[in-house]
PDB file of C-alpha atoms and ligand atoms in Angstrom:
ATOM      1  CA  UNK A 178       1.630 -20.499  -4.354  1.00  0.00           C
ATOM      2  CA  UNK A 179      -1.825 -18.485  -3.299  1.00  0.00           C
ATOM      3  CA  UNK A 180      -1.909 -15.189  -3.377  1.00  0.00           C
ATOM      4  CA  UNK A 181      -1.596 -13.374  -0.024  1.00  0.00           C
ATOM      5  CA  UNK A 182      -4.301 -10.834   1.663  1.00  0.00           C
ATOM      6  CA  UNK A 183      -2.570  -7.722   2.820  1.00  0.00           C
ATOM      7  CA  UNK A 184      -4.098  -5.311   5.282  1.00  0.00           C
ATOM      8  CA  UNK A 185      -2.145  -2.524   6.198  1.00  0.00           C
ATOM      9  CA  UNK A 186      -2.906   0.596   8.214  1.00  0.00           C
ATOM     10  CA  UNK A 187      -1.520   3.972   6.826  1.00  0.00           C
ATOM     11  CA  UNK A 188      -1.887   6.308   9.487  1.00  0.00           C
ATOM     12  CA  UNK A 189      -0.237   9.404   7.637  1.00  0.00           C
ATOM     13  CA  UNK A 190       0.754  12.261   9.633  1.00  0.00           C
ATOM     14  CA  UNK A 191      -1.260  11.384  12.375  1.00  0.00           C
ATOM     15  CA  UNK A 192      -0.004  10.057  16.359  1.00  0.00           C
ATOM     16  CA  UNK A 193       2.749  11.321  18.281  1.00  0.00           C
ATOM     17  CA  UNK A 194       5.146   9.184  19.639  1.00  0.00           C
ATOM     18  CA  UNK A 195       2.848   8.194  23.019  1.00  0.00           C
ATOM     19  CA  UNK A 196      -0.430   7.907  20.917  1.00  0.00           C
ATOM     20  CA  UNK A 197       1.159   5.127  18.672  1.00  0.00           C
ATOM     21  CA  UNK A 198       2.353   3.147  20.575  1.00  0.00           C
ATOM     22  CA  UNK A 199      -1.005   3.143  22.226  1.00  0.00           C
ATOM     23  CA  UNK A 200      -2.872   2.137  18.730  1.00  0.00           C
ATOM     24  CA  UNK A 201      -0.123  -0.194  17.935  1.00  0.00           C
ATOM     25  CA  UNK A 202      -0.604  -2.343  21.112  1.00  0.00           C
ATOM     26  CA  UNK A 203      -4.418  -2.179  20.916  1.00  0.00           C
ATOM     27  CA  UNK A 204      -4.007  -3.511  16.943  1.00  0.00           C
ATOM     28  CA  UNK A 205      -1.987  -6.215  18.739  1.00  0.00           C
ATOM     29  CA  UNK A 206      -4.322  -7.149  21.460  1.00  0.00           C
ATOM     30  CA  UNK A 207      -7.352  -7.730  18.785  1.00  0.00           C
ATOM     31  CA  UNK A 208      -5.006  -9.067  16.004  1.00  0.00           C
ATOM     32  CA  UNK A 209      -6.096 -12.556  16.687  1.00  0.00           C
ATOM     33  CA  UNK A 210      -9.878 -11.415  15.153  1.00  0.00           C
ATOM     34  CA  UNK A 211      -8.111 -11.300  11.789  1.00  0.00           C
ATOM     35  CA  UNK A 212      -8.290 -14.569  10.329  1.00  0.00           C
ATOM     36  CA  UNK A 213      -5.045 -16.178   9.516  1.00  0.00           C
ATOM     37  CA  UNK A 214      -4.983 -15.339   6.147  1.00  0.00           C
ATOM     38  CA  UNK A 215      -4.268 -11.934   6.488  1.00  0.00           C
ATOM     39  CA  UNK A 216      -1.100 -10.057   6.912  1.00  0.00           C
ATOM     40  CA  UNK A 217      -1.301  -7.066   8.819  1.00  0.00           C
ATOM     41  CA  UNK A 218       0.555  -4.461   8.890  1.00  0.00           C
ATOM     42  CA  UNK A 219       0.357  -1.001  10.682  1.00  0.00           C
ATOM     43  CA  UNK A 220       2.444   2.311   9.140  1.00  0.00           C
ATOM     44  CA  UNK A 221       3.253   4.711  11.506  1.00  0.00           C
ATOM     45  CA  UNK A 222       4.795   8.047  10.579  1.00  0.00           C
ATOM     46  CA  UNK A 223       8.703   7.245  11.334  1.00  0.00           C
ATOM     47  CA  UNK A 224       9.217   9.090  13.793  1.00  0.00           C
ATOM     48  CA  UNK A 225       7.329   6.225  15.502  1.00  0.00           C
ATOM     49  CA  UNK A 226       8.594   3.537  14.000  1.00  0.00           C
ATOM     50  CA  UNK A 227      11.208   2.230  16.523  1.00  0.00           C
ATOM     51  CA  UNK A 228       8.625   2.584  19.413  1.00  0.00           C
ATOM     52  CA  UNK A 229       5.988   0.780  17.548  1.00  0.00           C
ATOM     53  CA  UNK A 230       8.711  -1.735  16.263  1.00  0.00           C
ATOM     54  CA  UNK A 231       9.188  -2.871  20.097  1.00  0.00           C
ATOM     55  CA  UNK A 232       5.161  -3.132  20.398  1.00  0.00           C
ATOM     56  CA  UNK A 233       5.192  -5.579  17.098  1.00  0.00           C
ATOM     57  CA  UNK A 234       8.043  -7.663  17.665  1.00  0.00           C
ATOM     58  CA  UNK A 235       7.472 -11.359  18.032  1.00  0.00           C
ATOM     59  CA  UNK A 236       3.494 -10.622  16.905  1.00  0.00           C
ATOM     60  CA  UNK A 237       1.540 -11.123  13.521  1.00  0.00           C
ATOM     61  CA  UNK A 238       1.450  -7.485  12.992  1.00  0.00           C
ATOM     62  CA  UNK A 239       4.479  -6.588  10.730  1.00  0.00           C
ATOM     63  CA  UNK A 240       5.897  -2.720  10.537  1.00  0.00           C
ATOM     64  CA  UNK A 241       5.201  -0.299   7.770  1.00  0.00           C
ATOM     65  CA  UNK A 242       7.328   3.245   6.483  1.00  0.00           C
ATOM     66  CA  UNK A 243       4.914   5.268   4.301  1.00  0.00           C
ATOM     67  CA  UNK A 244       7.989   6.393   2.445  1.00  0.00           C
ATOM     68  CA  UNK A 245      12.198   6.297   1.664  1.00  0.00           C
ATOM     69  CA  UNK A 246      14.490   8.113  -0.443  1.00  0.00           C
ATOM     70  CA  UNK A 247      16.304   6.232  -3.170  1.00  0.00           C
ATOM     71  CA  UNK A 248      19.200   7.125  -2.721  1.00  0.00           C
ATOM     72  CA  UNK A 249      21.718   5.252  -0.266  1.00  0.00           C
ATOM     73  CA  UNK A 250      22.733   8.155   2.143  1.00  0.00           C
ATOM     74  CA  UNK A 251      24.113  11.744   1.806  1.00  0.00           C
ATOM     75  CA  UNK A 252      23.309  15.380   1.516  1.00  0.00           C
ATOM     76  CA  UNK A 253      18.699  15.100   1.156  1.00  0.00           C
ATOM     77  CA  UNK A 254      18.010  16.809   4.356  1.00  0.00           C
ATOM     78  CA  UNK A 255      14.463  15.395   5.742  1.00  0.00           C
ATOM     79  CA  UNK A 256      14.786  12.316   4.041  1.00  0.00           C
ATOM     80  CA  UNK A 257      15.177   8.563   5.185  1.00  0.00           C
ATOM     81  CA  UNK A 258      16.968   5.845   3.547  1.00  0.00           C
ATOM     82  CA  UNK A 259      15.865   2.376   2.988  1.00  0.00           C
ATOM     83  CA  UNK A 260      18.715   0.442   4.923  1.00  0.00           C
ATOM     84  CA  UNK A 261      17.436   3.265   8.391  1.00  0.00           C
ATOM     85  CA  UNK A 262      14.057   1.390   7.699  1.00  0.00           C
ATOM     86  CA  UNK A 263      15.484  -1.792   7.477  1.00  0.00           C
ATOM     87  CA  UNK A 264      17.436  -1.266  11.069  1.00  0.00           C
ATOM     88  CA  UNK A 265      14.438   0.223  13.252  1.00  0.00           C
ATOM     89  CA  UNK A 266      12.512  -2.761  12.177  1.00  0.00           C
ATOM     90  CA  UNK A 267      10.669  -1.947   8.721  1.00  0.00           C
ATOM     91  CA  UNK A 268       9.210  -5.004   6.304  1.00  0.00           C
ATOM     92  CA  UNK A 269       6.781  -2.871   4.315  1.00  0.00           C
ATOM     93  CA  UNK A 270       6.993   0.563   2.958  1.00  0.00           C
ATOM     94  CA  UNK A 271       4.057   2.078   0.842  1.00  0.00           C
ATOM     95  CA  UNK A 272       5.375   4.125  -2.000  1.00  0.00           C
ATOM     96  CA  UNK A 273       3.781   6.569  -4.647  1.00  0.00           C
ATOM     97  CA  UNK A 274       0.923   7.346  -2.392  1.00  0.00           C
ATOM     98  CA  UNK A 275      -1.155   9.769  -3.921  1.00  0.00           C
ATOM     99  CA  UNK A 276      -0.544  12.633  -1.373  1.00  0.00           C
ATOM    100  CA  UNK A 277       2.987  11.994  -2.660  1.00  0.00           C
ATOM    101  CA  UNK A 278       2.622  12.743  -6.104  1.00  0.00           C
ATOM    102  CA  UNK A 279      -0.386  15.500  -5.443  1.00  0.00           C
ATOM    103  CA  UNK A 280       1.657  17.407  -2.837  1.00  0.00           C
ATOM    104  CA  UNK A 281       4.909  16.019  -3.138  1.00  0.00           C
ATOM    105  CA  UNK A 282       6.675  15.912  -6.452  1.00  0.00           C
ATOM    106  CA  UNK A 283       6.314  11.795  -6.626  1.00  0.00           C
ATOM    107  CA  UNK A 284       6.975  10.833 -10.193  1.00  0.00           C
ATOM    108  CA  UNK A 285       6.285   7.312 -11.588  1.00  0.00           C
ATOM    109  CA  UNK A 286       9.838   7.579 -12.337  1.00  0.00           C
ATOM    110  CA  UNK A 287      10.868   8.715  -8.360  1.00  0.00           C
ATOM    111  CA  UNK A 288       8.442   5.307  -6.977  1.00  0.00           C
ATOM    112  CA  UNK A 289      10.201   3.254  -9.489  1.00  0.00           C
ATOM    113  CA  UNK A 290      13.751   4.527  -8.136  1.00  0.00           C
ATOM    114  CA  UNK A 291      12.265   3.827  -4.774  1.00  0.00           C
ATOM    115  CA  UNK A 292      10.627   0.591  -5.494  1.00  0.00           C
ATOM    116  CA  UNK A 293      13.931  -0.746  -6.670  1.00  0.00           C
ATOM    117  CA  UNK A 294      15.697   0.651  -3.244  1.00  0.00           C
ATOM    118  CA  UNK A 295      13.534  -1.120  -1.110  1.00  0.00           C
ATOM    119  CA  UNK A 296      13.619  -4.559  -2.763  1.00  0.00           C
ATOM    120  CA  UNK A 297      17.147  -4.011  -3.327  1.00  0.00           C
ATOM    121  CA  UNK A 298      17.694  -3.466   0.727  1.00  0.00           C
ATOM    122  CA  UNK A 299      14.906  -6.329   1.293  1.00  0.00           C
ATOM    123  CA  UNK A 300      11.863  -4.293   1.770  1.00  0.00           C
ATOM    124  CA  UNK A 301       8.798  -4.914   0.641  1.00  0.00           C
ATOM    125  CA  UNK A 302       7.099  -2.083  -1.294  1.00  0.00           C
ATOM    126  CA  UNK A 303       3.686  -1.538  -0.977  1.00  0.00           C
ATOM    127  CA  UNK A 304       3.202   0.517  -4.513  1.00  0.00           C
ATOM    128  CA  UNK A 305       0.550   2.854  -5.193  1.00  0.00           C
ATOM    129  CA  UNK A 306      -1.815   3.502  -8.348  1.00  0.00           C
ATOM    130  CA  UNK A 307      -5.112   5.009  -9.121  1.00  0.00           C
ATOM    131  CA  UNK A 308      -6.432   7.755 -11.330  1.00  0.00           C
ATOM    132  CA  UNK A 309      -7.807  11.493 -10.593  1.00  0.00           C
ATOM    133  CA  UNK A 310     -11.384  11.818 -11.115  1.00  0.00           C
ATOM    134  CA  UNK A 311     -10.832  13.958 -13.661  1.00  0.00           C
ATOM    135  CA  UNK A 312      -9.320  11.091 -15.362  1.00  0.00           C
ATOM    136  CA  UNK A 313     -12.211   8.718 -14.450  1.00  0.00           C
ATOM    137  CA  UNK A 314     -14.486  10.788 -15.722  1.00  0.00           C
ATOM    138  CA  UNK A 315     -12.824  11.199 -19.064  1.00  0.00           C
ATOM    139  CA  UNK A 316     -12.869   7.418 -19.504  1.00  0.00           C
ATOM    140  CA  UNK A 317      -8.863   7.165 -18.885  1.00  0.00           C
ATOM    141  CA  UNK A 318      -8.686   4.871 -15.328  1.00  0.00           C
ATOM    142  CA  UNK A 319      -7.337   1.916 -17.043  1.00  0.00           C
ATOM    143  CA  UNK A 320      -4.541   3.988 -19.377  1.00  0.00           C
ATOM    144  CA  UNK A 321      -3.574   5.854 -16.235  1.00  0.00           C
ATOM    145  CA  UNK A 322      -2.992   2.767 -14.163  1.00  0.00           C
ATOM    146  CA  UNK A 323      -1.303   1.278 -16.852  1.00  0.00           C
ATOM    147  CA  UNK A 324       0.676   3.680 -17.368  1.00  0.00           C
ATOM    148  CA  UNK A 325       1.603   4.449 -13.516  1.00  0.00           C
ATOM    149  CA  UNK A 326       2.288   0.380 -12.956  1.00  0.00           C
ATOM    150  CA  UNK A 327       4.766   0.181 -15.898  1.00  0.00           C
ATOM    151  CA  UNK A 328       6.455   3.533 -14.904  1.00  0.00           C
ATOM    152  CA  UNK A 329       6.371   1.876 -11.317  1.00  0.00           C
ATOM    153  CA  UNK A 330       7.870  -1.446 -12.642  1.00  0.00           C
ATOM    154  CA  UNK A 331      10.106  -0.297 -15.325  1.00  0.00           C
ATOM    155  CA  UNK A 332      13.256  -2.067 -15.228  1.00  0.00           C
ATOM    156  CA  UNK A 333      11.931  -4.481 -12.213  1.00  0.00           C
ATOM    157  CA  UNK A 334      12.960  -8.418 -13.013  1.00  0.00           C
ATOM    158  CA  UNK A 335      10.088 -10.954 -12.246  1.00  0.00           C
ATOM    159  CA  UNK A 336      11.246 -12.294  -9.115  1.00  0.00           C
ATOM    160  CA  UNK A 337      11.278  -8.634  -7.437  1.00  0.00           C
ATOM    161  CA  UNK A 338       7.816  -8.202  -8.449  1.00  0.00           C
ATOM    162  CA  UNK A 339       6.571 -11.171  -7.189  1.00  0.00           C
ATOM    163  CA  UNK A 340       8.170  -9.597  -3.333  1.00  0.00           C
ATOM    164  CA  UNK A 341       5.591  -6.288  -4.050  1.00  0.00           C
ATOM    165  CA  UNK A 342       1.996  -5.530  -3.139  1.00  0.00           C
ATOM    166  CA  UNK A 343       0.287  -3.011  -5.598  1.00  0.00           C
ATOM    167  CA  UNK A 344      -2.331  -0.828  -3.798  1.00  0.00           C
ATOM    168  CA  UNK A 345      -5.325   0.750  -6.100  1.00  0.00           C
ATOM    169  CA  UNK A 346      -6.387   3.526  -4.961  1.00  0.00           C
ATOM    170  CA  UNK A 347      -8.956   5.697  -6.582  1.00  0.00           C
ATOM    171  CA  UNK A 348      -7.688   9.020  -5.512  1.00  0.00           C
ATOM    172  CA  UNK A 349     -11.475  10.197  -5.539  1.00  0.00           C
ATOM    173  CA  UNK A 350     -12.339   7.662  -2.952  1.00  0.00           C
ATOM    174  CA  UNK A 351      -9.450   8.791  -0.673  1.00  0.00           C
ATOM    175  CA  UNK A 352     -10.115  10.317   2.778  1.00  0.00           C
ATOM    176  CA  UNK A 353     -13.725  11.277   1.002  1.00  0.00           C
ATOM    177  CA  UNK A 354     -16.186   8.608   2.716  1.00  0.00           C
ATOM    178  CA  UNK A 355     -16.909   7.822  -1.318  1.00  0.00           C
ATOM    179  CA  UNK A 356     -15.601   4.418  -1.456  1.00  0.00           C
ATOM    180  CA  UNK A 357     -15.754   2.974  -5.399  1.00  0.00           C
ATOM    181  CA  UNK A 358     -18.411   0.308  -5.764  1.00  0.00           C
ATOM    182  CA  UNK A 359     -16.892  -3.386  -5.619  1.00  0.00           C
ATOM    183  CA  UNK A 360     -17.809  -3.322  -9.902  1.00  0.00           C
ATOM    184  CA  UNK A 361     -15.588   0.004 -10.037  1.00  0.00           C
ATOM    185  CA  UNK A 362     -12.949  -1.654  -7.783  1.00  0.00           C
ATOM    186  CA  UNK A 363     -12.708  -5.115  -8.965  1.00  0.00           C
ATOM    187  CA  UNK A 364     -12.427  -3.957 -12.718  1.00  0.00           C
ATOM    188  CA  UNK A 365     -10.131  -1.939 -12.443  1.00  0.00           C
ATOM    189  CA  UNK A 366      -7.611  -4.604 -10.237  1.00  0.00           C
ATOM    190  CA  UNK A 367      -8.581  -7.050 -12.899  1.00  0.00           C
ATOM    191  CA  UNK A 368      -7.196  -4.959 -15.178  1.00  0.00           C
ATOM    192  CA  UNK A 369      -4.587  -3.989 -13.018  1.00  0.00           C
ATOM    193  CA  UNK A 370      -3.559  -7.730 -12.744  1.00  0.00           C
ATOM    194  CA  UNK A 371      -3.911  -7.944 -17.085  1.00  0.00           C
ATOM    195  CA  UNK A 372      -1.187  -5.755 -17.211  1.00  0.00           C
ATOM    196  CA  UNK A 373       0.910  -7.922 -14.728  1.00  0.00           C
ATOM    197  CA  UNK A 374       0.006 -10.834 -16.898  1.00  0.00           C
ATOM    198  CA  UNK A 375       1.715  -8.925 -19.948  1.00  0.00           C
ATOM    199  CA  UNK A 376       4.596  -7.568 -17.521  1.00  0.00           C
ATOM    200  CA  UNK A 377       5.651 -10.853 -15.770  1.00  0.00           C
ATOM    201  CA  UNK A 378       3.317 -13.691 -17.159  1.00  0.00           C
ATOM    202  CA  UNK A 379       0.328 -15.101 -15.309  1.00  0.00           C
ATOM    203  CA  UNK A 380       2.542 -17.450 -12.941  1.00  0.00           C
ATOM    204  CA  UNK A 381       3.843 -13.850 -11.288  1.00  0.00           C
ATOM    205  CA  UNK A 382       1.031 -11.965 -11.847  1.00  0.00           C
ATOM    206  CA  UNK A 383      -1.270 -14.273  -9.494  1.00  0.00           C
ATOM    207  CA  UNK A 384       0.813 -14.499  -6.794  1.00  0.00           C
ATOM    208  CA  UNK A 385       0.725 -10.192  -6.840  1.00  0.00           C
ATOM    209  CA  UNK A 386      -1.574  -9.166  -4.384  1.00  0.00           C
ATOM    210  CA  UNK A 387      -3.633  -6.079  -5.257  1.00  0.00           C
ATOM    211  CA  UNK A 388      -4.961  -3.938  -2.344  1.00  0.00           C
ATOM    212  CA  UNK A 389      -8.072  -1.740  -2.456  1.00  0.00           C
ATOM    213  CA  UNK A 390      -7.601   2.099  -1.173  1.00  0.00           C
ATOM    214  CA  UNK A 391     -10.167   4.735  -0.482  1.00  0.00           C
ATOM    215  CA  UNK A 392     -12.896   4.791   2.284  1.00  0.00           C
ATOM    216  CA  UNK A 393     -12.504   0.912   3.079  1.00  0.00           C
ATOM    217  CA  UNK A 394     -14.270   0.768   6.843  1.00  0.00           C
ATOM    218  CA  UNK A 395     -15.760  -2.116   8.319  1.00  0.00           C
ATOM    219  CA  UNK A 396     -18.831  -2.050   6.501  1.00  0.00           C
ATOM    220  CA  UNK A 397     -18.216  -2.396   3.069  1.00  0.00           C
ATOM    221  CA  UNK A 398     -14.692  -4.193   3.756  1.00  0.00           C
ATOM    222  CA  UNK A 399     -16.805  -7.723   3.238  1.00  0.00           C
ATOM    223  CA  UNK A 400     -17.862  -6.922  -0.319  1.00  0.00           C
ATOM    224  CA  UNK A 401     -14.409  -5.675  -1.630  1.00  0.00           C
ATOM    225  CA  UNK A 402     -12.771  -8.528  -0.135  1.00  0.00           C
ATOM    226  CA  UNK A 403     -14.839 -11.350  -1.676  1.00  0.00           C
ATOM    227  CA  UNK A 404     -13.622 -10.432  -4.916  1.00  0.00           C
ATOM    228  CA  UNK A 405     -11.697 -12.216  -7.239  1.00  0.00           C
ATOM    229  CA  UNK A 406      -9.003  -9.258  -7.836  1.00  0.00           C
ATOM    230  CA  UNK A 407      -9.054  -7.276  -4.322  1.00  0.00           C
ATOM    231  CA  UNK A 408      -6.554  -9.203  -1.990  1.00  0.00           C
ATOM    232  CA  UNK A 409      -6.548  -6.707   0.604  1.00  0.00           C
ATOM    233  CA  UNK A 410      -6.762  -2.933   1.416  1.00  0.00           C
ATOM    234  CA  UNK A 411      -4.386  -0.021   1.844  1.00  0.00           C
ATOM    235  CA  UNK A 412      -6.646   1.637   5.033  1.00  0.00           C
ATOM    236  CA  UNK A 413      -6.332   5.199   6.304  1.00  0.00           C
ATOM    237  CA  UNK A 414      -9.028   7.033   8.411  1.00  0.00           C
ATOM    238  CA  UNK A 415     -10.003   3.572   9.862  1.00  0.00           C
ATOM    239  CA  UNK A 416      -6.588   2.222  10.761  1.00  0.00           C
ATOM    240  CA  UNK A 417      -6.409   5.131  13.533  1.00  0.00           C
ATOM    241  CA  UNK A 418      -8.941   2.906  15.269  1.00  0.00           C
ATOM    242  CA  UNK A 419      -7.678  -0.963  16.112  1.00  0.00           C
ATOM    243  CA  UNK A 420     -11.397  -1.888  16.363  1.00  0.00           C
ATOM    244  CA  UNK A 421     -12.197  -0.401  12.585  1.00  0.00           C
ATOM    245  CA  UNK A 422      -8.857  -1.771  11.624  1.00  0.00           C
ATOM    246  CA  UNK A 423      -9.523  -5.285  12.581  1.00  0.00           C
ATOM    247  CA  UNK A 424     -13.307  -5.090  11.596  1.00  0.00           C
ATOM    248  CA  UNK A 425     -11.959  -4.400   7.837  1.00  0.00           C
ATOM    249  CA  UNK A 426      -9.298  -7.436   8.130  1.00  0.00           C
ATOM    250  CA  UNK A 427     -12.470  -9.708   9.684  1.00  0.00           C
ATOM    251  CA  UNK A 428     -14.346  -9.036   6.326  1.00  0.00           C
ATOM    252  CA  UNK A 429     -11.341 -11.153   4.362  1.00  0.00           C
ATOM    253  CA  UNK A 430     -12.798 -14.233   6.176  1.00  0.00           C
TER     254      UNK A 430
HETATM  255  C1  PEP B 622      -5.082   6.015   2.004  1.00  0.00           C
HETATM  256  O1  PEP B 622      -4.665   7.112   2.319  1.00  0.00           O
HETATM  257  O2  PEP B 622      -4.290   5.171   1.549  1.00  0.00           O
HETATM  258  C2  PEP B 622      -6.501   5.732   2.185  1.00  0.00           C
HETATM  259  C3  PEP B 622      -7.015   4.709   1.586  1.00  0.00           C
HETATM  260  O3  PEP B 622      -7.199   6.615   2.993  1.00  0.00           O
HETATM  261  P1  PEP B 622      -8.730   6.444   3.460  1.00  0.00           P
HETATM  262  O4  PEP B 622      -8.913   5.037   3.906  1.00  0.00           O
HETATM  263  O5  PEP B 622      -8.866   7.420   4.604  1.00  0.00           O
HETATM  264  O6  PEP B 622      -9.587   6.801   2.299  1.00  0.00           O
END
């Protein structure tokens, strides 16, 4: 089995209701550019998701949450449960971004609870890692993603893991035009997979793909892509424009 390329659009807490549904058709009418190798996928916030859901349907663009609650419904006022996703159209849901767990409380033990809610209602989690600068700097990237993917994975059998896609996403390079060189990015996802290897064996760990996150535009899509480790990107500030969003997916060609 190859190993799919993933490009999906997180477009935070930007768009109302009118304004997605706008981007969403407009990633639709150029989503033939992409070559057929990619997936895309476009992550509204979900308030939009059942408009955007009717824009989608029947196209190559699949539907994105950016987040769920683990639990299956009750008392968590502002929250969203997975099976809600699952019935206004959801396939993907990114999970532990890192706005989550800088602003949010996420845990690696709250995106491990919600990684196993979303396979277990048939989602497909689109899990987040990457390290601080700080932690960069102090010579700790590969500890912290290890440590963030096994809290992430903890308890996860083989066959779920093979239904996830792992974004890395050097928090530094994040919404700050400072994008990590392809070296930076493609050692750390080769490490990234290493620990996937010991995890799940190399059979599972190949088939994983591993997204890039942080500043990916058009430009310097082409470089991340050709390597061996980066099967994709986790976009932000581009994805609010179909023609940046597609010009990043043409660079997987
Ligand atoms: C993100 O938020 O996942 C992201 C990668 O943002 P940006 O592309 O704007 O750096």
């Amino acid at each position: 089995m190859t190993r799919r390329i993933v490009i999906a659009g997180n477009w935070k807490m930007n768009k109302t209701v009118p304004e997605a549904v706008e981007l969403a058709k407009a990633v639709v009418a150029q989503a033939a550019e992409a070559p057929a190798s990619v997936d895309l996928v476009v992550c509204p916030t979900f308030v939009c998701l059942t408009e955007v859901a009717k824009v989608v349907a029947g196209t190559r663009v699949a539907l994105g949450a950016q987040d769920l609650h683990w639990e299956e419904s009750g008392a968590f006022t502002g929250k969203i449960s997975a099976s809600m996703l699952v019935s206004a159209g959801v396939k993907y849901v990114i999970i532990g971004h890192s706005e989550q767990r800088q602003f949010f409380g996420e845990t690696d033990e709250t995106v491990n609870k919600k990684t196993k809610q979303a396979l277990k209602h048939g989602l497909l989690p689109i899990v987040c890692i990457g390290e601080l600068l700080s932690e960069r700097e102090a010579g700790q990237t590969d500890a912290v993603n290890e440590r963030q993917l096994k809290g992430a994975y903890a308890g996860i059998s083989a066959e779920d893991a093979a239904k996830t896609v792992i974004a890395y996403e050097p928090v530094w390079a994040i919404g700050t035009g400072k994008v990590a060189t392809v070296e930076q990015a493609q050692d750390a996802q080769a490490f990234i997979r290493k620990v996937l290897v010991e995890l799940y064996g190399s059979e599972v760990a190949e088939i994983i793909p591993i997204q890039y996150g942080g500043s990916m535009k058009p430009d310097n899509a082409k470089g991340l892509l050709a390597q061996k480790d980066i099967d994709g990107g986790l976009i932000g500030g581009a994805a609010l424009k179909a023609g940046d969003f597609l010009g990043i997916a043409a660079g997987a060609a």
